[in-house]
mmCIF file of C-alpha atoms and ligand atoms in Angstrom:
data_model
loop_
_atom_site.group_PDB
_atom_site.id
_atom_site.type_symbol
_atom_site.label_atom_id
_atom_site.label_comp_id
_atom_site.label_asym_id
_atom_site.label_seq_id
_atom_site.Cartn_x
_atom_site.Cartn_y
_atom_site.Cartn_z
ATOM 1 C CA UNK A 173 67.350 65.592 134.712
ATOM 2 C CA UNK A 174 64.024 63.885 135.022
ATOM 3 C CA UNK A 175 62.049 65.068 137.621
ATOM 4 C CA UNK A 176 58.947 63.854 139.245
ATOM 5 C CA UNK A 177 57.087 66.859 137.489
ATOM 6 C CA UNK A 178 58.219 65.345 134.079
ATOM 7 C CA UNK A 179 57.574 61.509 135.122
ATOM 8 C CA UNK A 180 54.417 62.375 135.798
ATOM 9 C CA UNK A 181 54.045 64.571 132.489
ATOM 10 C CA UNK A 182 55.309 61.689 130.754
ATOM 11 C CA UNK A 183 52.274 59.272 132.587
ATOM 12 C CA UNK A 184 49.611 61.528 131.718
ATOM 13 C CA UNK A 185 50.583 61.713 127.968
ATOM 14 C CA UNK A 186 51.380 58.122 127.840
ATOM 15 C CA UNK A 187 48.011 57.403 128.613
ATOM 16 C CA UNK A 188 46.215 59.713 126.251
ATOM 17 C CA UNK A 189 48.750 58.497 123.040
ATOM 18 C CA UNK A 190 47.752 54.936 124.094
ATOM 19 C CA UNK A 191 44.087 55.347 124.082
ATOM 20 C CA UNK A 192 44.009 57.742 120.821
ATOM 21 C CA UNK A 193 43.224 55.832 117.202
ATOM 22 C CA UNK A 194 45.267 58.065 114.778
ATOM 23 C CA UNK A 195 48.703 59.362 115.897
ATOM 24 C CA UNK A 196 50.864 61.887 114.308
ATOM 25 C CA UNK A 197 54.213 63.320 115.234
ATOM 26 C CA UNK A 198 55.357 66.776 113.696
ATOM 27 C CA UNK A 199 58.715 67.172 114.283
ATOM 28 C CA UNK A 200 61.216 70.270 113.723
ATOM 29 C CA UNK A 201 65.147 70.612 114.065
ATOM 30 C CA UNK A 202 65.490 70.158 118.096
ATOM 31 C CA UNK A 203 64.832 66.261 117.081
ATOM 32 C CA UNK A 204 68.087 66.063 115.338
ATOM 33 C CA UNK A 205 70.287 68.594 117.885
ATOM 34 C CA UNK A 206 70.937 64.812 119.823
ATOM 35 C CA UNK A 207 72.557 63.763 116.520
ATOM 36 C CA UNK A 208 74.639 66.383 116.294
ATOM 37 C CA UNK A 209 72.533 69.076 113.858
ATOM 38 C CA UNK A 210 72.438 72.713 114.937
ATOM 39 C CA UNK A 211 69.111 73.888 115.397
ATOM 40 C CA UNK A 212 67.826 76.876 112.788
ATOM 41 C CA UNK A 213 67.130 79.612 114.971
ATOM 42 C CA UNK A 214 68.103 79.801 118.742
ATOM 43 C CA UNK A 215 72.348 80.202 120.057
ATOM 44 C CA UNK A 216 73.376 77.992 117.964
ATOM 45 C CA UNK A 217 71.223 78.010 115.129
ATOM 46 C CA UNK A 218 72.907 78.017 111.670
ATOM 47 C CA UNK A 219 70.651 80.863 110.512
ATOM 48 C CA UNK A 220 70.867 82.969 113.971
ATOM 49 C CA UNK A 221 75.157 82.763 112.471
ATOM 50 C CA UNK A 222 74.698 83.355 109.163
ATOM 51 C CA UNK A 223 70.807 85.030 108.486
ATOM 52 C CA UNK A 224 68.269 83.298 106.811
ATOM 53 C CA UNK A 225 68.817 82.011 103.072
ATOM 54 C CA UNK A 226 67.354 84.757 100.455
ATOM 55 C CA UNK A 227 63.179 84.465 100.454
ATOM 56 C CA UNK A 228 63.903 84.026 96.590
ATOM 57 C CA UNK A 229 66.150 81.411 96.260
ATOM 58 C CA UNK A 230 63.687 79.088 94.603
ATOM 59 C CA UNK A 231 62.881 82.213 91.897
ATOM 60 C CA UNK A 232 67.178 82.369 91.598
ATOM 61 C CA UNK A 233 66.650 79.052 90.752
ATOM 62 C CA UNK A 234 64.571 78.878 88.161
ATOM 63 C CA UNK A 235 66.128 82.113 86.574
ATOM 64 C CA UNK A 236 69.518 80.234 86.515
ATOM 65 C CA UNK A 237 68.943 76.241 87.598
ATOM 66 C CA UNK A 238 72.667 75.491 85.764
ATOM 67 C CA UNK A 239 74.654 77.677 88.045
ATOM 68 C CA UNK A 240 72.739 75.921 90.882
ATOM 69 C CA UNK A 241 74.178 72.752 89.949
ATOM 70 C CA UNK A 242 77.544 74.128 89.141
ATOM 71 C CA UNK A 243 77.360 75.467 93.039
ATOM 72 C CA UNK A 244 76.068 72.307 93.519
ATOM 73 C CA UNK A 245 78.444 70.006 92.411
ATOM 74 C CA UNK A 246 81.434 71.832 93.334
ATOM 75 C CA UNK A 247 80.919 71.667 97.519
ATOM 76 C CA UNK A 248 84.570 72.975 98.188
ATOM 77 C CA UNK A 249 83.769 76.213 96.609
ATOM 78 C CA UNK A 250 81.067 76.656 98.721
ATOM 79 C CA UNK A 251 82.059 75.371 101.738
ATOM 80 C CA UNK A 252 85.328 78.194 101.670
ATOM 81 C CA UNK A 253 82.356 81.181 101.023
ATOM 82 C CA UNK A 254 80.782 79.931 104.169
ATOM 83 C CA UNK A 255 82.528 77.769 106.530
ATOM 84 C CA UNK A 256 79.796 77.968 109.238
ATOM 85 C CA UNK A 257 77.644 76.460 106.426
ATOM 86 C CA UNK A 258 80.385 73.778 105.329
ATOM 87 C CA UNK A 259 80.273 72.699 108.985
ATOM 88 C CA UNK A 260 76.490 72.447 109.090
ATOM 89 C CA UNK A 261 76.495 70.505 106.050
ATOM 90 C CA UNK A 262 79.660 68.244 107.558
ATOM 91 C CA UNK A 263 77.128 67.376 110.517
ATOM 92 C CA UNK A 264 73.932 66.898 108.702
ATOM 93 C CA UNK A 265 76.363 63.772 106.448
ATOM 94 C CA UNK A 266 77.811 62.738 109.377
ATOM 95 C CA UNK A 267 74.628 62.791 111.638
ATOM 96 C CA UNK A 268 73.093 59.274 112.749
ATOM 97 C CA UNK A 269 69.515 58.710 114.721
ATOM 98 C CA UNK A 270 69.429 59.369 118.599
ATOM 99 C CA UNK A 271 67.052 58.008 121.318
ATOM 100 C CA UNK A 272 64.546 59.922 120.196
ATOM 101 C CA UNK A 273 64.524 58.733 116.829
ATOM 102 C CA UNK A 274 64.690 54.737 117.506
ATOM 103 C CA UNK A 275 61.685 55.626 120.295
ATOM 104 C CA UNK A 276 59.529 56.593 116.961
ATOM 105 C CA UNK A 277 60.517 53.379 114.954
ATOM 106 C CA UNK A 278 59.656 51.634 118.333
ATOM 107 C CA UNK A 279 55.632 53.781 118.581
ATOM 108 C CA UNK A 280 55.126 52.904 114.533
ATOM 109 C CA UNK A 281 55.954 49.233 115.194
ATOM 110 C CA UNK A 282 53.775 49.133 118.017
ATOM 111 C CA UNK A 283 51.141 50.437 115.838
ATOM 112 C CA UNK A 284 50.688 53.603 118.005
ATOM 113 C CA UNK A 285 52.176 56.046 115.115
ATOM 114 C CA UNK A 286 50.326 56.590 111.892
ATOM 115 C CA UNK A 287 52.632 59.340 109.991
ATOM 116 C CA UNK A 288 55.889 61.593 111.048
ATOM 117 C CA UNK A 289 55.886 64.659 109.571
ATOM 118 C CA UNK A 290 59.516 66.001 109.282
ATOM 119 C CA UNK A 291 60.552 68.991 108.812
ATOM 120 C CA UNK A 292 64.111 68.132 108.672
ATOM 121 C CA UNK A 293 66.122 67.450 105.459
ATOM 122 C CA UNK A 294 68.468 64.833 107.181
ATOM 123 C CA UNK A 295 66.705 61.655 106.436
ATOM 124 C CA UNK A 296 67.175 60.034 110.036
ATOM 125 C CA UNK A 297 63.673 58.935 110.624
ATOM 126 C CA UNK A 298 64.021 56.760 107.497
ATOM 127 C CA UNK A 299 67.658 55.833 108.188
ATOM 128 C CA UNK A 300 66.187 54.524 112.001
ATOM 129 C CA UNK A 301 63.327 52.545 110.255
ATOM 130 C CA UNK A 302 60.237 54.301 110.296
ATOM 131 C CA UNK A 303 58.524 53.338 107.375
ATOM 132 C CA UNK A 304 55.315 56.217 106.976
ATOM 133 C CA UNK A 305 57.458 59.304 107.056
ATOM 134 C CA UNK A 306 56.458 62.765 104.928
ATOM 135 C CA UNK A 307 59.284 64.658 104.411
ATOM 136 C CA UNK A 308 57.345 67.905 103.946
ATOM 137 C CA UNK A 309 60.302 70.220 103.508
ATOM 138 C CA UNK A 310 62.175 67.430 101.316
ATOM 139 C CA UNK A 311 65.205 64.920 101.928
ATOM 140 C CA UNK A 312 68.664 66.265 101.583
ATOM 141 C CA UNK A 313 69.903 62.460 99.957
ATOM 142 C CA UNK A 314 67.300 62.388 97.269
ATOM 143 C CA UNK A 315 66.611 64.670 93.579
ATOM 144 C CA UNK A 316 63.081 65.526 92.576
ATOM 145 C CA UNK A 317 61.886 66.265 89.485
ATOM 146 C CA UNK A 318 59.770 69.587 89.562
ATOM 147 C CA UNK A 319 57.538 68.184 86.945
ATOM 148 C CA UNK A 320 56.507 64.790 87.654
ATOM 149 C CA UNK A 321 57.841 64.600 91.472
ATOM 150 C CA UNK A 322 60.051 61.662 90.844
ATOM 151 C CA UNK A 323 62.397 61.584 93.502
ATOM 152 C CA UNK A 324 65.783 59.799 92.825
ATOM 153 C CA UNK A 325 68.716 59.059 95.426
ATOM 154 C CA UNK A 326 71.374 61.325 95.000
ATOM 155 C CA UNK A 327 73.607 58.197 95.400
ATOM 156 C CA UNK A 328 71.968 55.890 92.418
ATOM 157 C CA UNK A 329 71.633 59.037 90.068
ATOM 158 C CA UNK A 330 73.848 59.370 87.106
ATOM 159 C CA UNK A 331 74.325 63.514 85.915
ATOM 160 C CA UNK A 332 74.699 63.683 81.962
ATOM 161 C CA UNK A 333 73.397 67.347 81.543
ATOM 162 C CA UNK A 334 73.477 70.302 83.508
ATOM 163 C CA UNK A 335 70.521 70.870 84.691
ATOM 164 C CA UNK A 336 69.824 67.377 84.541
ATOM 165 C CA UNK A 337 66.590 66.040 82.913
ATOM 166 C CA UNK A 338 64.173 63.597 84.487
ATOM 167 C CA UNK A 339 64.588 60.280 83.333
ATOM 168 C CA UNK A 340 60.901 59.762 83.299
ATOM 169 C CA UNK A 341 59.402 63.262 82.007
ATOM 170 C CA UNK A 342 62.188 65.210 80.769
ATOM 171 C CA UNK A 343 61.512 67.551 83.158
ATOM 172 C CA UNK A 344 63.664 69.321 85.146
ATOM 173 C CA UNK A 345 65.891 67.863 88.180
ATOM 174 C CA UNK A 346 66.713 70.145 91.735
ATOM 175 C CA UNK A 347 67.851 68.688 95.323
ATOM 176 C CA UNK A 348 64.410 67.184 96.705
ATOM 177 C CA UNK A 349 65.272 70.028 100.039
ATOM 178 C CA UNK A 350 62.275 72.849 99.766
ATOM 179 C CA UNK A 351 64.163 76.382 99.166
ATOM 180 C CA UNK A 352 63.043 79.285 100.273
ATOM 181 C CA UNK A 353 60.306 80.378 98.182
ATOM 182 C CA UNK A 354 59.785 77.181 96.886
ATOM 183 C CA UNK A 355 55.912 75.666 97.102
ATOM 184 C CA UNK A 356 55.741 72.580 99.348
ATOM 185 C CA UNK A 357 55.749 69.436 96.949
ATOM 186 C CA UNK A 358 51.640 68.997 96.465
ATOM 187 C CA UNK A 359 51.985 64.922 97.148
ATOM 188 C CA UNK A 360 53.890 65.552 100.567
ATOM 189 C CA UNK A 361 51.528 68.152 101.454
ATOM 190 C CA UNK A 362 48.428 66.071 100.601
ATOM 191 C CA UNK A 363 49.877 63.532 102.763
ATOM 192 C CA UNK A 364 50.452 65.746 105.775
ATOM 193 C CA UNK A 365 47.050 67.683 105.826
ATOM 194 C CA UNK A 366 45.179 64.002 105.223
ATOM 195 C CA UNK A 367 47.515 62.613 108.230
ATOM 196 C CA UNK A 368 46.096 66.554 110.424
ATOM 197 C CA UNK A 369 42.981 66.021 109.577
ATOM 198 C CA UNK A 370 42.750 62.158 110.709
ATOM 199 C CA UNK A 371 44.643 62.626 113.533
ATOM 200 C CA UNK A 372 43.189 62.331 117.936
ATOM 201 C CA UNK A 373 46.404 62.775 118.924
ATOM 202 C CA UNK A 374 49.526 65.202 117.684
ATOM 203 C CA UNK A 375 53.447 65.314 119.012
ATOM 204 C CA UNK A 376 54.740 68.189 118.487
ATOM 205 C CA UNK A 377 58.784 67.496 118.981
ATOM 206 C CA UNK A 378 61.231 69.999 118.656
ATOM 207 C CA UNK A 379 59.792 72.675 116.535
ATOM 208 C CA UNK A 380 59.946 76.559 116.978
ATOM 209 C CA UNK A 381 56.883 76.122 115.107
ATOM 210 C CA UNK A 382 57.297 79.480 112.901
ATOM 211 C CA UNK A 383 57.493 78.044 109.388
ATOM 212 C CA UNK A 384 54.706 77.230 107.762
ATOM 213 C CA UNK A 385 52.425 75.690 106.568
ATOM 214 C CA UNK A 386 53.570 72.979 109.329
ATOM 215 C CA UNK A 387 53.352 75.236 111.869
ATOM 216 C CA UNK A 388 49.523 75.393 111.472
ATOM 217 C CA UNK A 389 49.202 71.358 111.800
ATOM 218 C CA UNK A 390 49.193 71.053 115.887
ATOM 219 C CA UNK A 391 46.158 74.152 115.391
ATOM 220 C CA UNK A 392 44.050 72.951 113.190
ATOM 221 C CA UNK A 393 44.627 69.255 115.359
ATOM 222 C CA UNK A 394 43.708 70.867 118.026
ATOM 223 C CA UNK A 395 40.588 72.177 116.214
ATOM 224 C CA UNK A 396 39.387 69.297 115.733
ATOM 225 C CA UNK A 397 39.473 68.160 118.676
ATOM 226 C CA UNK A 398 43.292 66.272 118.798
ATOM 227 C CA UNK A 399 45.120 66.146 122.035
ATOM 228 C CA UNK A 400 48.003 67.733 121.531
ATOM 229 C CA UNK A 401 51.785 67.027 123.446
ATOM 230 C CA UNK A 402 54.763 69.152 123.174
ATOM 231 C CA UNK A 403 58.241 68.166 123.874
ATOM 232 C CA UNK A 404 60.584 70.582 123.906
ATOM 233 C CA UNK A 405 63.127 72.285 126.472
ATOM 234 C CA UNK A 406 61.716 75.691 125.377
ATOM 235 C CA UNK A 407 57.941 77.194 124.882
ATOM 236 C CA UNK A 408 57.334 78.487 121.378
ATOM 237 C CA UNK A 409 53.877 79.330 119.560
ATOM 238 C CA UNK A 410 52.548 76.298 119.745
ATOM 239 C CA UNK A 411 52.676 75.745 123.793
ATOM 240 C CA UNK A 412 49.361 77.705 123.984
ATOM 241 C CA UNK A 413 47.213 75.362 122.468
ATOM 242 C CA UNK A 414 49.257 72.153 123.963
ATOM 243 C CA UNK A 415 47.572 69.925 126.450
ATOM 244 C CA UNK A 416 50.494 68.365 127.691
ATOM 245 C CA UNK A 417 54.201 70.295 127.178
ATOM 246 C CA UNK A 418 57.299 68.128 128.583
ATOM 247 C CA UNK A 419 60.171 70.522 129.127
ATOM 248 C CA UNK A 420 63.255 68.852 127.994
ATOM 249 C CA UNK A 421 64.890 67.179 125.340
ATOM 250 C CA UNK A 422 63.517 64.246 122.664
ATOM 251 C CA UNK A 423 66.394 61.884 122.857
ATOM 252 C CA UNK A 424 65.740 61.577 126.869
ATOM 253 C CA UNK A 425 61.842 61.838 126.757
ATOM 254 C CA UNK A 426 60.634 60.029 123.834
ATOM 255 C CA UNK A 427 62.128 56.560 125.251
ATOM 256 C CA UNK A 428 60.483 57.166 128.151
ATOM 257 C CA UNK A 429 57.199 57.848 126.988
ATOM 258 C CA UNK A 430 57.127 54.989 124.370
ATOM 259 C CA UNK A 431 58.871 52.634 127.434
ATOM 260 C CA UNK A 432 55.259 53.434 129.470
ATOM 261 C CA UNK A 433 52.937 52.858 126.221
ATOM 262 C CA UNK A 434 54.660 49.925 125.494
ATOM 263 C CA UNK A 435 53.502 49.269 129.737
ATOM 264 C CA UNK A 436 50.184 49.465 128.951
ATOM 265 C CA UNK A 437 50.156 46.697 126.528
HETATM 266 P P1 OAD B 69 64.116 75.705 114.710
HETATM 267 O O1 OAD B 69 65.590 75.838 114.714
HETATM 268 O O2 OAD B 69 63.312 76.890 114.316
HETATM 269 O O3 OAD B 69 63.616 75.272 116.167
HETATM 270 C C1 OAD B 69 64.212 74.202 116.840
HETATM 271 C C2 OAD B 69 63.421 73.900 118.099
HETATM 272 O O4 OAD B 69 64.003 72.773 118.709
HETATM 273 C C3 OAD B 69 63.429 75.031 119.147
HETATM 274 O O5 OAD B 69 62.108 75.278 119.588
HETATM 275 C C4 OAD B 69 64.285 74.436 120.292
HETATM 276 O O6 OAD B 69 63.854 74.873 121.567
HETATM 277 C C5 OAD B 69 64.033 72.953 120.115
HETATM 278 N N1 OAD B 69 65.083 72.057 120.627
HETATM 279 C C6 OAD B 69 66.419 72.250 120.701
HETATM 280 N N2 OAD B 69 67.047 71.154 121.167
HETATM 281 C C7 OAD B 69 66.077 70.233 121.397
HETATM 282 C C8 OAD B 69 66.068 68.888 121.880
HETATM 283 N N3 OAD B 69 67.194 68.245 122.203
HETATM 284 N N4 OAD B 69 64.873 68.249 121.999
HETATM 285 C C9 OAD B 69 63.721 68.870 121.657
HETATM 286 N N5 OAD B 69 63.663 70.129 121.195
HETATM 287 C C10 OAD B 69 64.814 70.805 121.062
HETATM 288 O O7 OAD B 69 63.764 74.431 113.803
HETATM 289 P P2 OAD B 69 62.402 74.066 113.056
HETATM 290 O O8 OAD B 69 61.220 74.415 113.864
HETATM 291 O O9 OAD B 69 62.541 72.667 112.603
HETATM 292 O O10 OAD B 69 63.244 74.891 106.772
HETATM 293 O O11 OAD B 69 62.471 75.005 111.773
HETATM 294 C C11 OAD B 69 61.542 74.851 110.759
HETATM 295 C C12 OAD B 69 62.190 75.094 109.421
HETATM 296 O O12 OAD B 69 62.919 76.330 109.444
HETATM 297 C C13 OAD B 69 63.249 74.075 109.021
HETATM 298 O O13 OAD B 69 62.702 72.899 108.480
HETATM 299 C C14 OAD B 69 64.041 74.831 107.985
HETATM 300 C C15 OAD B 69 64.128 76.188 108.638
HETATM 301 O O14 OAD B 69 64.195 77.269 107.756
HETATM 302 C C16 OAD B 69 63.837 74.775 105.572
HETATM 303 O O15 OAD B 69 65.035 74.697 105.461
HETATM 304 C C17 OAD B 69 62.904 74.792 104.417
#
């Protein structure tokens, strides 16, 4: 339900994303929940039913990356050791953009979005058409190579060895998704603190905003001097240092608030 409260939320933040030079949107899980992907954390969240995954699974990795793959490329296995997680996996290849998603194609076409900066593994910012997206905890479609950072479509790639080896470096192949543990891929990461830094105006969509290093982005925005929006049906960390927080849901504000930029010519 839209109230007046939100319209004129929406207005107010409208006007300030219009008149700023360098947007960026950081977005979390709660953008995808309209497409049909659980949350994290939260009722509902695939880690408030099954825990978190094990701070060392990048280390278990490394220490064995060929029973990885094995796991890997044998899905019914693990989908009967974890059927919550078979069904979160079932919605994340299933899941297509929402509202919320097209409304971002919609800012970056109007030249009113510089960079997204997804958390999520699911891809649908590319899949809707946004064309300056940094996937900073990886894309659950692609393979990267942990030497050179070649990232291949899971689709297109052909597996000869287990653990496969780059085709480019000989170096060694995992799922392009970050792990637990794992460091943030250094090109993705120089891309999101360049996009921070440059940056008079942040979104902050559907993030608990409790993993970092993303979670620091809307701060040190703020810091310098960004204005800062929130949209989200809940307050989390980051609501302190907002300017502008629009209770409810991406896929029915985010078409509204492009809808009135797109107003202002
Ligand atoms: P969380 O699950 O922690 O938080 C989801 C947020 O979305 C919450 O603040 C909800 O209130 C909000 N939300 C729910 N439905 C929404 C909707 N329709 N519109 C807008 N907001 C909504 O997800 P993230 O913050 O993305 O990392 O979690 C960050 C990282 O933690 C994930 O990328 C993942 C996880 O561990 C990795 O897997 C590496």
């Amino acid at each position: 339900m839209i109230t007046d409260e939100i319209k004129k939320l929406i207005d107010i933040a409208a006007e300030k994303i219009h008149g700023a030079s360098h947007v960026v949107a950081l977005v979390g899980a709660g953008m995808s929940a309209e497409s049909g992907i659980p949350t994290y954390r939260g009722s509902g969240g695939i880690w408030t039913k099954i825990g978190e995954p094990d701070p060392r699974s990048f280390q278990n990795f490394m220490n064995d990356p060929k029973l990885w793959w094995e796991r890997m490329l044998n899905p019914d296995l693990v989908n009967e050791e974890s059927p919550e997680r078979a069904k979160f996996t079932k919605a994340l290849a299933e899941a297509k953009p929402n509202p919320g998603h097209f409304a971002l194609v919609e800012l970056e076409k109007m030249g009113k979005l510089d960079t997204i900066i997804t958390q999520n593994v699911d891809g649908l910012h590319r899949i809707a058409g946004n064309n300056n997206v940094a996937e900073i905890h990886g894309n659950r479609n692609y393979y990267r190579c942990l030497d050179c950072s070649s990232r291949f479509l899971r689709d297109e790639f052909t597996i000869i060895d287990i653990p496969p080896k780059c085709p480019n470096c000989q170096g060694m192949i995992k799922g392009d998704g970050v792990m637990f543990g794992e460091p943030i891929p250094s090109d993705v990461l120089a891309r999101c603190i360049t996009a921070t830094q440059n940056c008079d105006a942040m979104l902050v969509l559907g993030t608990s905003g409790t993993v970092y290093p993303a979670a620091s982005f809307p701060t040190e925005a703020y810091m310098n001097g960004a204005y800062i929006v929130e949209i989200n049906p809940e307050r989390t960390p980051i609501s302190d240092i907002v300017t502008t927080q629009i209770a409810g849901a991406t896929g029915d504000i985010l078409p509204l608030l492009v809808e009135k930029i797109r107003e202002m010519g």
